Short mmCIF file of C-alpha atoms in Angstrom, two decimals:
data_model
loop_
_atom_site.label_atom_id
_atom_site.label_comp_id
_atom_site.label_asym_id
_atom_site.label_seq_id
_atom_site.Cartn_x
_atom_site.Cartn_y
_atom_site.Cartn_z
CA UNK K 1 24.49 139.84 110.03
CA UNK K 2 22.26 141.32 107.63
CA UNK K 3 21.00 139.56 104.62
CA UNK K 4 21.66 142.26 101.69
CA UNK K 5 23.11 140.59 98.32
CA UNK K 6 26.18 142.78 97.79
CA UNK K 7 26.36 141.00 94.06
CA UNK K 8 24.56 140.37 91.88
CA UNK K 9 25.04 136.79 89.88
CA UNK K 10 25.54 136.44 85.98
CA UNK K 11 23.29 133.73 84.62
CA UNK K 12 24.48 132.27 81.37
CA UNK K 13 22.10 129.55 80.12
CA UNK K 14 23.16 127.81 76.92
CA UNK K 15 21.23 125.19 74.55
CA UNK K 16 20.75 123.71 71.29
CA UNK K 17 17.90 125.18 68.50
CA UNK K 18 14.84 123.47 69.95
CA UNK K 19 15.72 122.29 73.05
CA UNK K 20 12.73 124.82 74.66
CA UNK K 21 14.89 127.05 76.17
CA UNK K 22 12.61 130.11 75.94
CA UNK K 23 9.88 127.66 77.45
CA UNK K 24 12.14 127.16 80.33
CA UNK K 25 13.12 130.92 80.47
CA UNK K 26 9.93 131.79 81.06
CA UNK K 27 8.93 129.30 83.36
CA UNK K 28 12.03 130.43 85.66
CA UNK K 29 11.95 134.53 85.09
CA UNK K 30 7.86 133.89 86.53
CA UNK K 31 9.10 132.11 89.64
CA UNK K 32 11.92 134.68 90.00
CA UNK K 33 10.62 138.80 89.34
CA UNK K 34 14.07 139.40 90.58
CA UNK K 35 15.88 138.10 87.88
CA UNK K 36 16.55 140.53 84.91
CA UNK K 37 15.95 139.25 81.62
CA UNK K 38 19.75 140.70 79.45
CA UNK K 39 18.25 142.18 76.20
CA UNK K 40 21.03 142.37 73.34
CA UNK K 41 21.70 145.07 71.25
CA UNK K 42 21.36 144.51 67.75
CA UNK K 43 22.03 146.86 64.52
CA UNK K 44 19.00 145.08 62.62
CA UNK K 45 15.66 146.75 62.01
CA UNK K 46 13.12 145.57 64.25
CA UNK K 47 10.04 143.29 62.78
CA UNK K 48 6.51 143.67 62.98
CA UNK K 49 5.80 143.94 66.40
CA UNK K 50 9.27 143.91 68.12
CA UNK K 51 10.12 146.35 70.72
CA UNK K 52 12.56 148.45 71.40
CA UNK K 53 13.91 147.35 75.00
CA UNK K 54 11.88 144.30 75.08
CA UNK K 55 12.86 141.90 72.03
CA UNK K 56 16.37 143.97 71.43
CA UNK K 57 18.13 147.24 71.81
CA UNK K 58 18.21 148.50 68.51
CA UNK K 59 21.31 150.62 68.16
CA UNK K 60 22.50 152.79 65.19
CA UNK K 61 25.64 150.51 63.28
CA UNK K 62 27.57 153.57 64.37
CA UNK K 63 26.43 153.62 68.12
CA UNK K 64 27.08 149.99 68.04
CA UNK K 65 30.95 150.60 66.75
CA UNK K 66 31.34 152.69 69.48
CA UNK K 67 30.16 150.34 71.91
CA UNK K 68 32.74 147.73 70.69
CA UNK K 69 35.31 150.87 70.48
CA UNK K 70 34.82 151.35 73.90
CA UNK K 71 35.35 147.70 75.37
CA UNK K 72 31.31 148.08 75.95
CA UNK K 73 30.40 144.48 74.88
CA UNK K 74 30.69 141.35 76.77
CA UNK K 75 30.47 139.33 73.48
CA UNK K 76 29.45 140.40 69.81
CA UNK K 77 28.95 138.30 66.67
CA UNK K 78 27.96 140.11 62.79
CA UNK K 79 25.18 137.99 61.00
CA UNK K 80 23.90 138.87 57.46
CA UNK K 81 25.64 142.13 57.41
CA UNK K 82 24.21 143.12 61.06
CA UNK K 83 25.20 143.42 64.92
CA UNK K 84 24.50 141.15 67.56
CA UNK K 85 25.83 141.91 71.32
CA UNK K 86 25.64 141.92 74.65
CA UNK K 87 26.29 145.53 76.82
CA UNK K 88 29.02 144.50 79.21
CA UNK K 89 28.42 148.12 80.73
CA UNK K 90 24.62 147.34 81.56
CA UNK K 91 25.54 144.11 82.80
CA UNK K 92 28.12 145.15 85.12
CA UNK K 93 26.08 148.20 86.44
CA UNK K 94 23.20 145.82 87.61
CA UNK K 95 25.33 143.27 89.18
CA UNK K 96 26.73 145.43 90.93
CA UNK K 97 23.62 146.89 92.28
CA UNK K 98 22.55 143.11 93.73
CA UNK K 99 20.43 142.40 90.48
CA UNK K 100 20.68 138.22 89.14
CA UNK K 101 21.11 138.69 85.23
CA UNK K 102 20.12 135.92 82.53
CA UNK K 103 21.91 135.94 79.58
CA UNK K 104 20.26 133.35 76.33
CA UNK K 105 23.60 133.06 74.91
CA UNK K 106 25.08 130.53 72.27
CA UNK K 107 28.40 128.80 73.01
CA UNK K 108 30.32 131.25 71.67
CA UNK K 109 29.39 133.98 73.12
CA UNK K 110 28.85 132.24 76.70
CA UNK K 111 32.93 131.13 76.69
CA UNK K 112 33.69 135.22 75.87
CA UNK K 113 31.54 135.78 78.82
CA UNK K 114 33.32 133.03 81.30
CA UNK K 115 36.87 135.13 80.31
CA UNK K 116 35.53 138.08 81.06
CA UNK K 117 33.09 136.98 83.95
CA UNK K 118 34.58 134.15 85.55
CA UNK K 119 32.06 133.84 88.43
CA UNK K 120 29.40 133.40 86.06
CA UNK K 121 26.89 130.78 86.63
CA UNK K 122 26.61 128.40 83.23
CA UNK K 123 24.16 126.23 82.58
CA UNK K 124 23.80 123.78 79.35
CA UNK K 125 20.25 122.66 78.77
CA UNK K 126 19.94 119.62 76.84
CA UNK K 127 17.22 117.33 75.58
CA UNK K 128 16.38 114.18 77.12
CA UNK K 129 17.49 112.51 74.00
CA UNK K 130 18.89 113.69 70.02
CA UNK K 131 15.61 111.43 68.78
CA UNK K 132 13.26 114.32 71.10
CA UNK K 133 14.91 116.93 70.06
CA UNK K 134 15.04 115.92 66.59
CA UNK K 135 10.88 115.12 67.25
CA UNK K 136 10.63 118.84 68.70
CA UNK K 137 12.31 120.57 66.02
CA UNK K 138 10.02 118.31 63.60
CA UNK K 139 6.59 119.46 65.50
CA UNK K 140 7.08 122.69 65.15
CA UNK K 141 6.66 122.67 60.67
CA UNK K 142 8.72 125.71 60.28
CA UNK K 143 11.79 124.54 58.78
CA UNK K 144 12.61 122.51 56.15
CA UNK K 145 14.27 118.59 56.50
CA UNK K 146 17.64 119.84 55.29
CA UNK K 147 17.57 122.82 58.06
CA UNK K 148 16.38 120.75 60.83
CA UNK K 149 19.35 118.38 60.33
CA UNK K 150 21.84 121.36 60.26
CA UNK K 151 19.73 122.16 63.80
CA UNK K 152 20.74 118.22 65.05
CA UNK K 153 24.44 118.65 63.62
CA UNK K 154 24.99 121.87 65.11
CA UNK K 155 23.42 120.57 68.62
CA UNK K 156 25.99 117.80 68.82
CA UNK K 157 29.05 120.23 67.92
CA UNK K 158 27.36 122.12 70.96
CA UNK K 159 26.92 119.75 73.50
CA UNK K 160 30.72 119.32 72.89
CA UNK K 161 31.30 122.30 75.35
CA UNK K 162 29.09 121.29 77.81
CA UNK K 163 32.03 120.26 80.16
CA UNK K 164 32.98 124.21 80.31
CA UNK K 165 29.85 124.22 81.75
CA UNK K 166 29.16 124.54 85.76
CA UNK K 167 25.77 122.51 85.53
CA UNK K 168 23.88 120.68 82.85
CA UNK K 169 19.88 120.68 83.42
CA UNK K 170 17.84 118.41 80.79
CA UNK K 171 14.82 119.71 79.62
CA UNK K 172 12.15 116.49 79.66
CA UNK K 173 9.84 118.63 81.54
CA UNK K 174 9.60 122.26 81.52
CA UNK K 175 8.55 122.53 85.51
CA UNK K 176 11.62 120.26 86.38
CA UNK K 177 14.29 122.21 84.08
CA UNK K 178 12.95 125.33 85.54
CA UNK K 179 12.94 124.42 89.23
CA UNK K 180 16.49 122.43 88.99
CA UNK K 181 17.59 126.22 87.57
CA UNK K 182 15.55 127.85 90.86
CA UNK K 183 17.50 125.42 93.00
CA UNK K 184 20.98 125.86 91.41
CA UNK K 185 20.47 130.11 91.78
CA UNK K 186 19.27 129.07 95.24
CA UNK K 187 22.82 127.10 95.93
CA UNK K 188 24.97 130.24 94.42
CA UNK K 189 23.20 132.12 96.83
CA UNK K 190 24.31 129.90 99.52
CA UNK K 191 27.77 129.57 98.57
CA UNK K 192 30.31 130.89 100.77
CA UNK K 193 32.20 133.25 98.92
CA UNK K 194 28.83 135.02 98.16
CA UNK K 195 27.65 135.25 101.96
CA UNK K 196 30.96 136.08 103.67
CA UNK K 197 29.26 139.69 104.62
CA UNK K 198 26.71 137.27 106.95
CA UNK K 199 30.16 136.78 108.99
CA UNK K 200 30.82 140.28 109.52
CA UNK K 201 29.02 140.58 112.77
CA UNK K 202 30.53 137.20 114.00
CA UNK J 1 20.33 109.17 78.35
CA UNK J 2 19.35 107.70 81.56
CA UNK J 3 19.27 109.57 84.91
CA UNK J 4 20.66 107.11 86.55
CA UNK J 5 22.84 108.42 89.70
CA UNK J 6 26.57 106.90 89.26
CA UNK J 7 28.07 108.07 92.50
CA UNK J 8 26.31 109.54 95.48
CA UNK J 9 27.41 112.92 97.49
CA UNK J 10 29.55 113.22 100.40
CA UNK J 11 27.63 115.66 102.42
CA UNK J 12 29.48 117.37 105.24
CA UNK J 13 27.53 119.03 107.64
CA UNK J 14 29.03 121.71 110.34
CA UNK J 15 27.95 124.50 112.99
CA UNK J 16 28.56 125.62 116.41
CA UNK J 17 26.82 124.06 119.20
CA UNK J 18 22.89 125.24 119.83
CA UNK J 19 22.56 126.27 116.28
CA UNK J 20 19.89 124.39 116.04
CA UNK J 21 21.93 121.48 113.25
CA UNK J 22 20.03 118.35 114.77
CA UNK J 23 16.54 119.86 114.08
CA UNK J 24 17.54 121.39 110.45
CA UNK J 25 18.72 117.54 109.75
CA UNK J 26 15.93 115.83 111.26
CA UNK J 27 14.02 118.15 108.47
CA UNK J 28 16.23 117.69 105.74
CA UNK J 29 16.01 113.78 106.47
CA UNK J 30 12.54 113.72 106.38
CA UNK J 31 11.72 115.77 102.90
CA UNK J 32 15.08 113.70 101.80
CA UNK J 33 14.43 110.14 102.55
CA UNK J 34 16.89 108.64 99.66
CA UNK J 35 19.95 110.56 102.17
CA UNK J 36 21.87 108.17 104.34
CA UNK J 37 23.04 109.89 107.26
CA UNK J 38 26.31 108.43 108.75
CA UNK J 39 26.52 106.92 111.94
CA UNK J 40 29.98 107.34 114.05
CA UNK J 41 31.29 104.72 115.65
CA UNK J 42 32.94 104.69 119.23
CA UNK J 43 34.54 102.85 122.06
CA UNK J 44 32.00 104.08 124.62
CA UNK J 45 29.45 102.03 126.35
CA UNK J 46 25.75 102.89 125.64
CA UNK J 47 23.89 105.08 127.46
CA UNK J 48 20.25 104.07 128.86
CA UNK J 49 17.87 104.29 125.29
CA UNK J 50 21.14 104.16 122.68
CA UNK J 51 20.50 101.94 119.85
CA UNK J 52 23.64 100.15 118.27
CA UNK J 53 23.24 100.95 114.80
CA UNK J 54 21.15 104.10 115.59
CA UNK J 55 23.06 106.74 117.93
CA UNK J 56 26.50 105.03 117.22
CA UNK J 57 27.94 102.24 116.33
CA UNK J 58 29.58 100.52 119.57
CA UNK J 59 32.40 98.96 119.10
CA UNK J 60 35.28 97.64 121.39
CA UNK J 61 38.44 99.28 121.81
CA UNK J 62 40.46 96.59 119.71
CA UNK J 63 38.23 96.45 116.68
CA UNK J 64 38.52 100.54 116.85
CA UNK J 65 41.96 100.33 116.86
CA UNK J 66 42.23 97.97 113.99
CA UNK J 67 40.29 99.96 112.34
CA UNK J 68 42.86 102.81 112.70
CA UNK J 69 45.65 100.57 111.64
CA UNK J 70 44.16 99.48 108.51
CA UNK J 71 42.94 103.10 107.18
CA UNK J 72 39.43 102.68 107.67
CA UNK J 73 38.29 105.74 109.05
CA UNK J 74 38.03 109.16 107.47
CA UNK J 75 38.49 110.58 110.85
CA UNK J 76 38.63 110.17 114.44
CA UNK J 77 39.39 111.20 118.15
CA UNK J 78 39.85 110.52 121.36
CA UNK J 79 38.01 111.92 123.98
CA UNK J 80 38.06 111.16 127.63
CA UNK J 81 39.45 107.48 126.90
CA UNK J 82 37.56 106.95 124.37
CA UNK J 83 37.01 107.05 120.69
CA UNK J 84 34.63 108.05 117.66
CA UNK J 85 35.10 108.51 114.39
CA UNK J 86 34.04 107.82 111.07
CA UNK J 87 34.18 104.58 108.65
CA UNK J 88 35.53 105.25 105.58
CA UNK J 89 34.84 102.13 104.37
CA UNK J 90 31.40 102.08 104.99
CA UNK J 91 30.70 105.29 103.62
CA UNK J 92 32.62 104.53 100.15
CA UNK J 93 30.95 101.63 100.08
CA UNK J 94 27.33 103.49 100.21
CA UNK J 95 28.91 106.60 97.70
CA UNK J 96 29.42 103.68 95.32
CA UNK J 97 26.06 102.54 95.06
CA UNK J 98 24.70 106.01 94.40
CA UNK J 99 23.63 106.45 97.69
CA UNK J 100 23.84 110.38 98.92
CA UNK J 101 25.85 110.48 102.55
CA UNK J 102 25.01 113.25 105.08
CA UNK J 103 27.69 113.39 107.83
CA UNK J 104 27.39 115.79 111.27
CA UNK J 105 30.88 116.65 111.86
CA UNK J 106 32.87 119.73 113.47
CA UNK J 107 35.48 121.28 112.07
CA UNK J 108 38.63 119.29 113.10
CA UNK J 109 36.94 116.68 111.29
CA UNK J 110 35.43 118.22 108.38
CA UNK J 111 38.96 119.41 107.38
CA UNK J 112 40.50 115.77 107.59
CA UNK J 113 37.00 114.51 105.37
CA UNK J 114 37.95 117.24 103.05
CA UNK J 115 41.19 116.19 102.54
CA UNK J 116 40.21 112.56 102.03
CA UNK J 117 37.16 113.09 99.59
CA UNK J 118 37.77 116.64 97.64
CA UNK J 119 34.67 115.98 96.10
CA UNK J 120 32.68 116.21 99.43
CA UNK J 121 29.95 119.20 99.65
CA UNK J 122 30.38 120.70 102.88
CA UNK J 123 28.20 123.33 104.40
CA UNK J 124 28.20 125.45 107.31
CA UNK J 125 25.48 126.20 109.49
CA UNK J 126 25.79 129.68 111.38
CA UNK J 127 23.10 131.24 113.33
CA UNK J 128 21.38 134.49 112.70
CA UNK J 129 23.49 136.28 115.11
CA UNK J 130 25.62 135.39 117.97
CA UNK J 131 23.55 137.07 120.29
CA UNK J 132 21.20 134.80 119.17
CA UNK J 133 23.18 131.67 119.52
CA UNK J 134 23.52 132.90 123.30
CA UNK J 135 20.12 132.88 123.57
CA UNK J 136 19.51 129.54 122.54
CA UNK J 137 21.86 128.21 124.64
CA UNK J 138 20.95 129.81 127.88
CA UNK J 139 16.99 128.78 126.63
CA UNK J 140 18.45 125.17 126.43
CA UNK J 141 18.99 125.42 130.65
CA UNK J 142 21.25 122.73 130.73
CA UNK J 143 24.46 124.12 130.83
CA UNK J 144 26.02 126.29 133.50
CA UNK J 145 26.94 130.16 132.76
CA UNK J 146 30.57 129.13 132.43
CA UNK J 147 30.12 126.29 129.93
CA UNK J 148 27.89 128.40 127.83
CA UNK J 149 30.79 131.41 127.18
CA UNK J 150 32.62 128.25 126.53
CA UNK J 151 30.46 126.84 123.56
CA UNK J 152 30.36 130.74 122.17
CA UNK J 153 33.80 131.21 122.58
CA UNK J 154 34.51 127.95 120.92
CA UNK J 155 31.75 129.02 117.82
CA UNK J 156 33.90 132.37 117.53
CA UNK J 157 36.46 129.64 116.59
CA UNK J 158 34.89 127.38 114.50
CA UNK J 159 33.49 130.32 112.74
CA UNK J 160 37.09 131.50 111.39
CA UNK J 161 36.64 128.03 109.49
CA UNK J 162 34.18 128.74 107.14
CA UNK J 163 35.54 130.19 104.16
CA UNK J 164 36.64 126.12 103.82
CA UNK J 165 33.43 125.34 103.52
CA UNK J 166 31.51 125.66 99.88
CA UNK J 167 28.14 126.80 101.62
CA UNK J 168 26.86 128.93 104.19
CA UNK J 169 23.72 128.30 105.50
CA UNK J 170 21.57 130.74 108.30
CA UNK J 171 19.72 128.64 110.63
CA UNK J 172 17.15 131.49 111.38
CA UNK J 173 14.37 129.80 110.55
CA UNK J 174 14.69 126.05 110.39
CA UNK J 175 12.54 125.46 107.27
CA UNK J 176 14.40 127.94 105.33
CA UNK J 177 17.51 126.60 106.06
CA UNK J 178 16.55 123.29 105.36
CA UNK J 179 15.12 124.38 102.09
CA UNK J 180 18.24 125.96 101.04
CA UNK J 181 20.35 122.75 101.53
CA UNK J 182 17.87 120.52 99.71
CA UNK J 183 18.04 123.59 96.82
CA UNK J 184 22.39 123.30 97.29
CA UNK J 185 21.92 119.24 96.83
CA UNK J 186 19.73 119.73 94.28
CA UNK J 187 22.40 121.93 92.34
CA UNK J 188 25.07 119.53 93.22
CA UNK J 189 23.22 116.80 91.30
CA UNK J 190 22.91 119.06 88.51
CA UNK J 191 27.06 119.78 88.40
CA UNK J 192 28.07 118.71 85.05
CA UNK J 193 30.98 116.84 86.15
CA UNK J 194 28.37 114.29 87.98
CA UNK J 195 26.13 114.43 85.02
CA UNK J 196 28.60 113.67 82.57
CA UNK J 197 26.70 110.35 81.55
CA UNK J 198 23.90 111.72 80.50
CA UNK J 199 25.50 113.05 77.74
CA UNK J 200 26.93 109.32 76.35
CA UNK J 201 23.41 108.99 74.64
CA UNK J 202 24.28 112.65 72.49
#
C-alpha cells in the first residue's frame, strides 16, 4: 500500500472583486509548495513589470485561435478586444502527473470547468458580510463610488452560484480562510475514490 | 452572517480490529472536545469498572426491545443473547442542537446508519499494511493464533466495504491519522450545503 497520488486534484476557487482572494491565495500556495499556481493565457500586451509565465502566458491572437481551434482551453472569455483563457492541455498534463492545480477563476469560467472537470474541487470565498466587503473595496481608494457599487452588484449576482459550489469558505481572517482551504485539500486527499490504490495490497 | 452551526455531523467511524481506532479516537476526542461520541446501549450486565453512561448504556431486555418496536435505534444486534445497538433518538436529538456525533461502528452497522442518515460522513480506518495489522495483533498477546487469522480474515472482509465509505484514512501513524479526520471534519463544515445560512445575510 504505497502512498503515491496517482491524480492530481483541480482547485477552482471563486470570489467576488475584493473579497481578498489573492491574500488568501497566497497565504495557502506558502503552506502548500506542491500546489501549482494555473497561469492563463492572455492575447494582451503585458504591463510594466509583468512576466511572461508568471502574471500570464502571453500568446500571439493567432496562437491563441489555435488553441481554441484545437479544444485546448478549459474556458475562454474576449475583453476589450483581447483573449483571456485557461490551457486545458497544461492542466490535464499536470494532473495527471499527481500535481494539485489552483485555478482564480470567475463564475463563468469555473461552471465551464465543472462540465469539463467534474471532479473538480470548488470553492466560493465570500466576505463575512456585503457592509465588509463594501468597507474593503472602499479602503483600497482605487475606484470610483459608481465602480465600487457595480463591484457590490456584481458580488450578489455571484454569490447566486454559490450552491454549484462544493464548499463555501468566508474570508474574515486570512489565516482561517487559508487553513479551512488546507483542510478541505487535506479531506479530497482522504476521500475514497482518490485512495482506492492504498487497497491494492489488501 | 453568523457562523452559527444549524445541524451537527453524523460521524461514522469504521476499521478492522487492532487497527489501532480506539487510540486514533481517544486523539481526535481530545483536540475535538465540542464532538459527542455515541454511546451503545445493550442488554448485558456490566463488567467489573463499566460505567453506565460511559462504556454503554445498560439497559434491560424489555426497554431494549421497546426500543426496537418503536424505531428508536439506527441499528442493532444480537450477540450471544444479548443486544447493542444504537439510539436513534438520542443521537437526532444531539444532531439537532448542532452538536457533531462520532459513532464506532463496523460495517454491518455502518451500512444500516447510512441508509438511515445519507447525510452521515463515514470514514474508514485501514492499516498501513496487513502484514502490519498481523503484527499488531499478535503484539496485543491476547488472542490465540487461531482467533487472530480470524480477525484478519474477517478485515479482508470488511475491507471489500470501503468504497461505501466517503473517506479512507491510514492509521500508520496515529497523529497523522487523527489529523486527517479533524482536516475531513473541518471540510465537512465548510460543505456549502451546511453553510447555506451564511449566505441569508448576502
Amino acid at each position: 500500500m504505497g502512498r503515491k497520488k496517482e491524480k492530481g486534484t483541480l482547485i477552482v476557487l471563486s470570489g467576488p472583486s475584493g473579497v481578498g482572494k489573492s491574500t488568501v491565495i497566497a497565504e495557502l500556495l506558502s503552506a502548500r509548495k506542491d500546489i501549482h499556481f494555473s497561469v492563463s493565457f492572455t492575447t494582451r500586451q503585458p504591463r510594466a513589470g509583468e512576466e511572461d509565465g508568471v502574471n500570464y502566458n502571453f500568446v500571439t491572437r493567432q496562437r491563441f485561435e489555435e488553441m481554441i481551434a484545437n479544444d485546448e482551453l478549459l474556458e475562454y472569455a474576449e475583453y476589450v478586444h483581447n483573449y483571456y483563457g485557461t490551457s486545458l492541455r497544461v492542466i490535464r498534463e499536470e494532473l495527471a502527473a499527481g500535481i494539485d492545480v489552483l485555478l482564480d477563476i470567475e463564475v463563468q469560467g469555473a461552471a465551464k470547468v465543472r462540465e469539463k472537470c467534474p471532479d473538480a474541487v470548488c470553492i466560493f470565498i465570500i466576505p463575512p458580510s456585503f457592509e465588509e466587503l463594501s468597507r474593503r473595496l472602499h479602503s483600497r481608494a482605487t475606484d470610483s463610488e459608481e465602480v465600487i457599487q457595480g463591484r457590490l452588484q456584481k458580488a450578489r449576482e455571484e454569490c447566486r452560484q454559490v450552491p454549484n459550489y462544493d464548499y463555501l469558505v468566508v474570508n474574515d481572517k486570512v489565516s482561517e480562510a487559508a487553513a479551512e482551504i488546507i483542510a478541505i485539500l487535506t479531506a479530497e486527499g482522504c476521500r475514497t475514490k482518490n485512495r482506492l490504490n492504498l487497497l491494492e495490497g489488501v
